[in-house]
Coordinates of C-alpha atoms in Angstrom, one line a residue:
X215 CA -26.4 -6.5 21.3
X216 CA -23.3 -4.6 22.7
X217 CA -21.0 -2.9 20.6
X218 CA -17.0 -4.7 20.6
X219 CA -13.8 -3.2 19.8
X220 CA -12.2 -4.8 16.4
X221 CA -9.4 -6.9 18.5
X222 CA -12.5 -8.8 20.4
X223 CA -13.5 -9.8 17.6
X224 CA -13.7 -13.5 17.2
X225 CA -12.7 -15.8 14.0
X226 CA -14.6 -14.1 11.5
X227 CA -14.1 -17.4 8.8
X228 CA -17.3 -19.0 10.7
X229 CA -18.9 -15.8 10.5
X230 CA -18.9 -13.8 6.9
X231 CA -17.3 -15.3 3.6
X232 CA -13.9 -13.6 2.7
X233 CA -13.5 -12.6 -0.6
X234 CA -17.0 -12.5 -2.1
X235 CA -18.7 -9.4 -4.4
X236 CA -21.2 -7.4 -3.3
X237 CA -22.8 -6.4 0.8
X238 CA -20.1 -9.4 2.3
X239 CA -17.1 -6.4 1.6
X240 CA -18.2 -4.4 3.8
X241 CA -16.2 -6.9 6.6
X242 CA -13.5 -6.1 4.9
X243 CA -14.1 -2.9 4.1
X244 CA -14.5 -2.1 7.8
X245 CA -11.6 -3.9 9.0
X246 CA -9.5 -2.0 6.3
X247 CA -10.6 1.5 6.9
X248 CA -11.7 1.5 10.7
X249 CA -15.5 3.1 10.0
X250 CA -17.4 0.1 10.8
X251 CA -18.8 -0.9 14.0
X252 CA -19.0 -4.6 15.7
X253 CA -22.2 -6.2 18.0
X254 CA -22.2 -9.4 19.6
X255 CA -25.1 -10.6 21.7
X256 CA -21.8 -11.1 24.6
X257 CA -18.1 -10.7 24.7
X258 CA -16.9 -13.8 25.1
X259 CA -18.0 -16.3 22.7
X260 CA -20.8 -14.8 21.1
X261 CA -23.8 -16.9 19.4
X262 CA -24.5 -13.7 17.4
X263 CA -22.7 -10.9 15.5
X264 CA -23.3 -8.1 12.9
X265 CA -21.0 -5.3 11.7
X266 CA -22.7 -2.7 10.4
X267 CA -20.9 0.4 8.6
X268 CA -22.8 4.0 7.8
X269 CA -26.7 2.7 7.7
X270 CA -25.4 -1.1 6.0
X271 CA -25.6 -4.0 8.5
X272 CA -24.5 -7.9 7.9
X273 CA -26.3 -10.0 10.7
X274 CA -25.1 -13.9 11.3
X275 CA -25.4 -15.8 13.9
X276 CA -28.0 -17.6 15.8
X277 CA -31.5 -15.0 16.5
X278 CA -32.7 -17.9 19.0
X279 CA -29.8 -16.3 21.6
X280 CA -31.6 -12.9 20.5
X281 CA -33.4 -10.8 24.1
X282 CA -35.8 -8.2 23.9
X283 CA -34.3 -5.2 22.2
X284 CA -31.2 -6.9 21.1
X285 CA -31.1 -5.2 17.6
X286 CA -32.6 -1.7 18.5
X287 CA -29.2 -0.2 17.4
X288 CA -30.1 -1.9 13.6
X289 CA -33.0 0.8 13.7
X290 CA -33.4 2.9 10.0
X291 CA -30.8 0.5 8.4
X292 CA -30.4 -1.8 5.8
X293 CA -30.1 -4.8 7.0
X294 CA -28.7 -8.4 5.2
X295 CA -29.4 -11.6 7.5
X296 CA -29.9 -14.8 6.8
X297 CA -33.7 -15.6 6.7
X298 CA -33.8 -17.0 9.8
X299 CA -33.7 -13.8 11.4
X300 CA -36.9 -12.6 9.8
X301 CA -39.2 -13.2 12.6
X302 CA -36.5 -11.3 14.9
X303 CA -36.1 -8.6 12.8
X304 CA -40.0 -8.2 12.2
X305 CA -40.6 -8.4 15.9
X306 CA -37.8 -5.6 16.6
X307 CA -39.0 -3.3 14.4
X308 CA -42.4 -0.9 14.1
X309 CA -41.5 -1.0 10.1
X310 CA -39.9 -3.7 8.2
X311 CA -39.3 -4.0 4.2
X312 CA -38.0 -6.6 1.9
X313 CA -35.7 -5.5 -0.4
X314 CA -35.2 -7.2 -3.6
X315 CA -31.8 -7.1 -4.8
X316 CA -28.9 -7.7 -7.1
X317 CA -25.5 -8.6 -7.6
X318 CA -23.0 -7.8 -10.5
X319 CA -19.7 -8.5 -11.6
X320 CA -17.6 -6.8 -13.6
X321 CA -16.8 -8.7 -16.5
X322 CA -16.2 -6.8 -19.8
X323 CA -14.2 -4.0 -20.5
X324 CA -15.6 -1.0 -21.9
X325 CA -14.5 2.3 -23.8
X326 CA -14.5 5.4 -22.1
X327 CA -17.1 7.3 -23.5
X328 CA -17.7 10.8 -25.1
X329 CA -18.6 13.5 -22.3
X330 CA -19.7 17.1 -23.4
X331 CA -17.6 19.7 -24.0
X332 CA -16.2 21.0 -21.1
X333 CA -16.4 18.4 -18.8
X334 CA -13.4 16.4 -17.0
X335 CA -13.8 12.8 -16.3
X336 CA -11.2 11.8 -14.1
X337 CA -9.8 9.8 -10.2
X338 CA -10.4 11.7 -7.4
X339 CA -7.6 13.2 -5.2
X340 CA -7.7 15.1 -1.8
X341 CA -8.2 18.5 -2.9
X342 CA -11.8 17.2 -4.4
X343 CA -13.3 16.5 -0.6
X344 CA -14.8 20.3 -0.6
X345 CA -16.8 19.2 -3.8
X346 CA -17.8 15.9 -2.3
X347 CA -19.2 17.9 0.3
X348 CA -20.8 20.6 -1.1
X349 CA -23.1 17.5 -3.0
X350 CA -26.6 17.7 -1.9
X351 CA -27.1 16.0 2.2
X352 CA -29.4 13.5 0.7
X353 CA -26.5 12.5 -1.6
X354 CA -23.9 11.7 1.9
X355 CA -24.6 8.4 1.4
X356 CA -22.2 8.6 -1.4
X357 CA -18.8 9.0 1.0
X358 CA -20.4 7.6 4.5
X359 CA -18.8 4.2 4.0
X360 CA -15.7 6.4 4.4
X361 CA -16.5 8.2 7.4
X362 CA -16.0 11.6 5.7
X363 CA -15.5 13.3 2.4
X364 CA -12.5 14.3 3.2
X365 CA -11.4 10.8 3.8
X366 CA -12.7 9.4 0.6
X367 CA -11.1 11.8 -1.7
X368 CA -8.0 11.2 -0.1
X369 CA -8.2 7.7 -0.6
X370 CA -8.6 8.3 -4.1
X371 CA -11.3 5.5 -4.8
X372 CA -13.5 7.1 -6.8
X373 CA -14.0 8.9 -10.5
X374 CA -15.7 12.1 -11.0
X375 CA -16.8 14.4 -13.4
X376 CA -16.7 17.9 -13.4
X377 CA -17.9 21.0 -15.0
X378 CA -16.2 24.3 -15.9
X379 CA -16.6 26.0 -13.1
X380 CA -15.1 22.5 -11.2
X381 CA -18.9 21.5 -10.0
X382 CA -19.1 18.0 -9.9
X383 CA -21.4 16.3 -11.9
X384 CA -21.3 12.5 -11.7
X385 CA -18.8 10.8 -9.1
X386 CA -18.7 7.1 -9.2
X387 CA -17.2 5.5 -5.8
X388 CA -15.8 2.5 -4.1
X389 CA -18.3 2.1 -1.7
X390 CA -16.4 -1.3 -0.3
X391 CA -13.7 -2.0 -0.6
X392 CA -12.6 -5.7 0.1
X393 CA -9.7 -8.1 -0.2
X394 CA -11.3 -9.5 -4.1
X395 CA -13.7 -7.2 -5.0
X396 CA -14.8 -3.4 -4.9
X397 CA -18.0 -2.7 -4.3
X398 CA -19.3 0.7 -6.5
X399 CA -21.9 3.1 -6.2
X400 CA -22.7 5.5 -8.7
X401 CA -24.6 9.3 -8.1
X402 CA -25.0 11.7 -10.7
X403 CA -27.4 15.5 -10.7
X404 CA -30.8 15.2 -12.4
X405 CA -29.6 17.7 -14.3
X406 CA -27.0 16.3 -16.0
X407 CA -28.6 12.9 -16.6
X408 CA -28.5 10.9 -20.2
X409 CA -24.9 12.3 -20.7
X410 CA -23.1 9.4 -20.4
X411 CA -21.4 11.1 -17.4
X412 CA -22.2 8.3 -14.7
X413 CA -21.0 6.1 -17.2
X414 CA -17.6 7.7 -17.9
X415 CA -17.0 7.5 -14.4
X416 CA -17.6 4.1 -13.2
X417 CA -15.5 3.4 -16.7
X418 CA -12.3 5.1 -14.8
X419 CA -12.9 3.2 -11.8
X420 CA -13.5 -0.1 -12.8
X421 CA -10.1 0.1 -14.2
X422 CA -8.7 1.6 -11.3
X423 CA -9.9 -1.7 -9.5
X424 CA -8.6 -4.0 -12.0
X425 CA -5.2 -1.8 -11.4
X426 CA -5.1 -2.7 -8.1
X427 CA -5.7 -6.4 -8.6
X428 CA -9.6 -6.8 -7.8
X429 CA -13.0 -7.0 -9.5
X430 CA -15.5 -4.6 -9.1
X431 CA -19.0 -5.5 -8.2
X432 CA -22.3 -3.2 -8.1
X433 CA -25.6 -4.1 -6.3
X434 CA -29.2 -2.4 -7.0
X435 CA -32.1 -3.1 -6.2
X436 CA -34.6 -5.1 -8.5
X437 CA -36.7 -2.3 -9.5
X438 CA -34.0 -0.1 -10.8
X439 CA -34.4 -0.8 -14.0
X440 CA -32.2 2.5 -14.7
X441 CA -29.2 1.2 -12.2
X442 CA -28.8 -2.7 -13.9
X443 CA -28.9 -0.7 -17.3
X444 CA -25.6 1.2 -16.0
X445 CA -24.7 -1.8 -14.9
X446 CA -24.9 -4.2 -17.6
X447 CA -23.7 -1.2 -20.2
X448 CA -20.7 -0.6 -18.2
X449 CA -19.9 -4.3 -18.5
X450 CA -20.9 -5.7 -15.5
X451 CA -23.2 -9.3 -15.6
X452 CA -25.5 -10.3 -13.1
X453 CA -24.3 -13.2 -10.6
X454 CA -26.6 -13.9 -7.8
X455 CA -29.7 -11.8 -6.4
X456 CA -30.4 -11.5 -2.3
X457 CA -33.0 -9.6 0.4
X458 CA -32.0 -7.0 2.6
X459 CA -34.6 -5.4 5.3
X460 CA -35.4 -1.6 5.4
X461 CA -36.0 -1.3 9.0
X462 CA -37.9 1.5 10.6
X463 CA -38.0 2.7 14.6
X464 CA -37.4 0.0 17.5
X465 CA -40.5 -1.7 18.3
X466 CA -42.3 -1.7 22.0
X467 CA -43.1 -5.2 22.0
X468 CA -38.8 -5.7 21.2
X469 CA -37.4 -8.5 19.6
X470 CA -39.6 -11.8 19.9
X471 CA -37.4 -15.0 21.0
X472 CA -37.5 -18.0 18.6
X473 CA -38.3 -21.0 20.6

């Protein structure tokens, strides 16, 4: 695969559905914000293409036109592909792992609910990106889909809530944003957990996106039992379910050729 500029890109219509909740936002998302990057298999009318932004990747296209280290730059991603691409992906890969997941949509309006005392639930403006930043490195998956904290909170696409001493808590976040639907992600400190805090937050947002004309939508996997119950308390209902592959370092033997 070799990486494309934006204006190469082809039709995308053939390619990714416009306008649909959950991973398919990130094309949109992308072409929006500028953070994502485009592959083709070649420039000029390509058989195979994937945009993939921060470690999310949507794969389409045909994996027959696939050679031998094609998706190498997919390595330590999460990938969505049609299951066609299984035994490409499998071959490419020294590591690969299903991923059971799940798609809601926003469908209920809830309260706001009670926060301890203290603590300020509220949208997210520029001066916040020092807090973003300051979270924890294993929590940078929160603002990647941005490019940058500071990018983010300047976007204002997000919720957070915040201590006394201006700490933030729980910070609930568009994490694509698309031309019907808002993708959200949710991260809150272990140590302020079972405080309705996460809660609170993806409350102000999910209004935020009906605001601004679109529904919000929130994947997880399966096994997050903690996650759908966030999800279906905040009212969001479950529409359709979907695998996405954990993939681990390049493999030597490449990417296998269907025949």
């Amino acid at each position: 695969m070799i990486e494309i500029l934006s204006h190469q890109l082809p039709s995308l219509n053939r390619w990714f559905a416009a306008g649909a909740a959950g991973p398919a936002a990130l094309v949109e998302h992308s072409l929006a914000t500028g953070t994502g990057r485009w592959w083709a298999d070649r420039a000029v009318q390509p058989r195979v293409l994937a945009v993939s932004c921060a470690d999310q990747v949507l794969l389409r296209g045909d994996p027959a036109s696939l050679v031998p280290g094609s998706l190498a730059a997919f390595a330590r991603s999460y990938v969505e592909a049609p299951a066609r691409f299984g035994p490409a992906l499998y071959s490419a890969f020294d590591r690969v792992t299903p991923w059971e997941r799940m798609v809601y949509v926003h469908q209920h309006r809830v309260n706001m609910p009670k926060v301890p005392r203290g603590v300020t639930v509220r949208r997210l403006t520029a001066d916040d990106a020092p807090a973003l930043a300051a979270l924890d490195p294993q929590a940078a998956w929160i603002h990647a889909t941005w490019g940058s904290p500071t990018h983010l909170a300047a976007a204002g696409y997000g919720w957070a809530a915040f201590d006394r001493d201006g700490w933030m808590a729980a910070v609930a976040v568009t994490r694509f944003r698309g031309s019907a639907y808002e993708d959200l992600a949710v991260l809150t400190h272990p140590d302020r957990r079972r405080e309705h805090l996460a809660l609170a937050c993806v409350t102000g947002l999910t209004a935020d996106v009906a605001a601004r004309g679109r529904t919000a939508s929130w994947c997880c996997s399966r096994d997050n039992r903690a996650s759908r119950l966030l999800a279906w308390t905040a009212g969001f209902r479950l529409v359709r379910e979907y695998v996405h592959h954990v993939t681990g370092r390049p493999s030597a033997r490449g990417t296998r050729i269907a025949a």
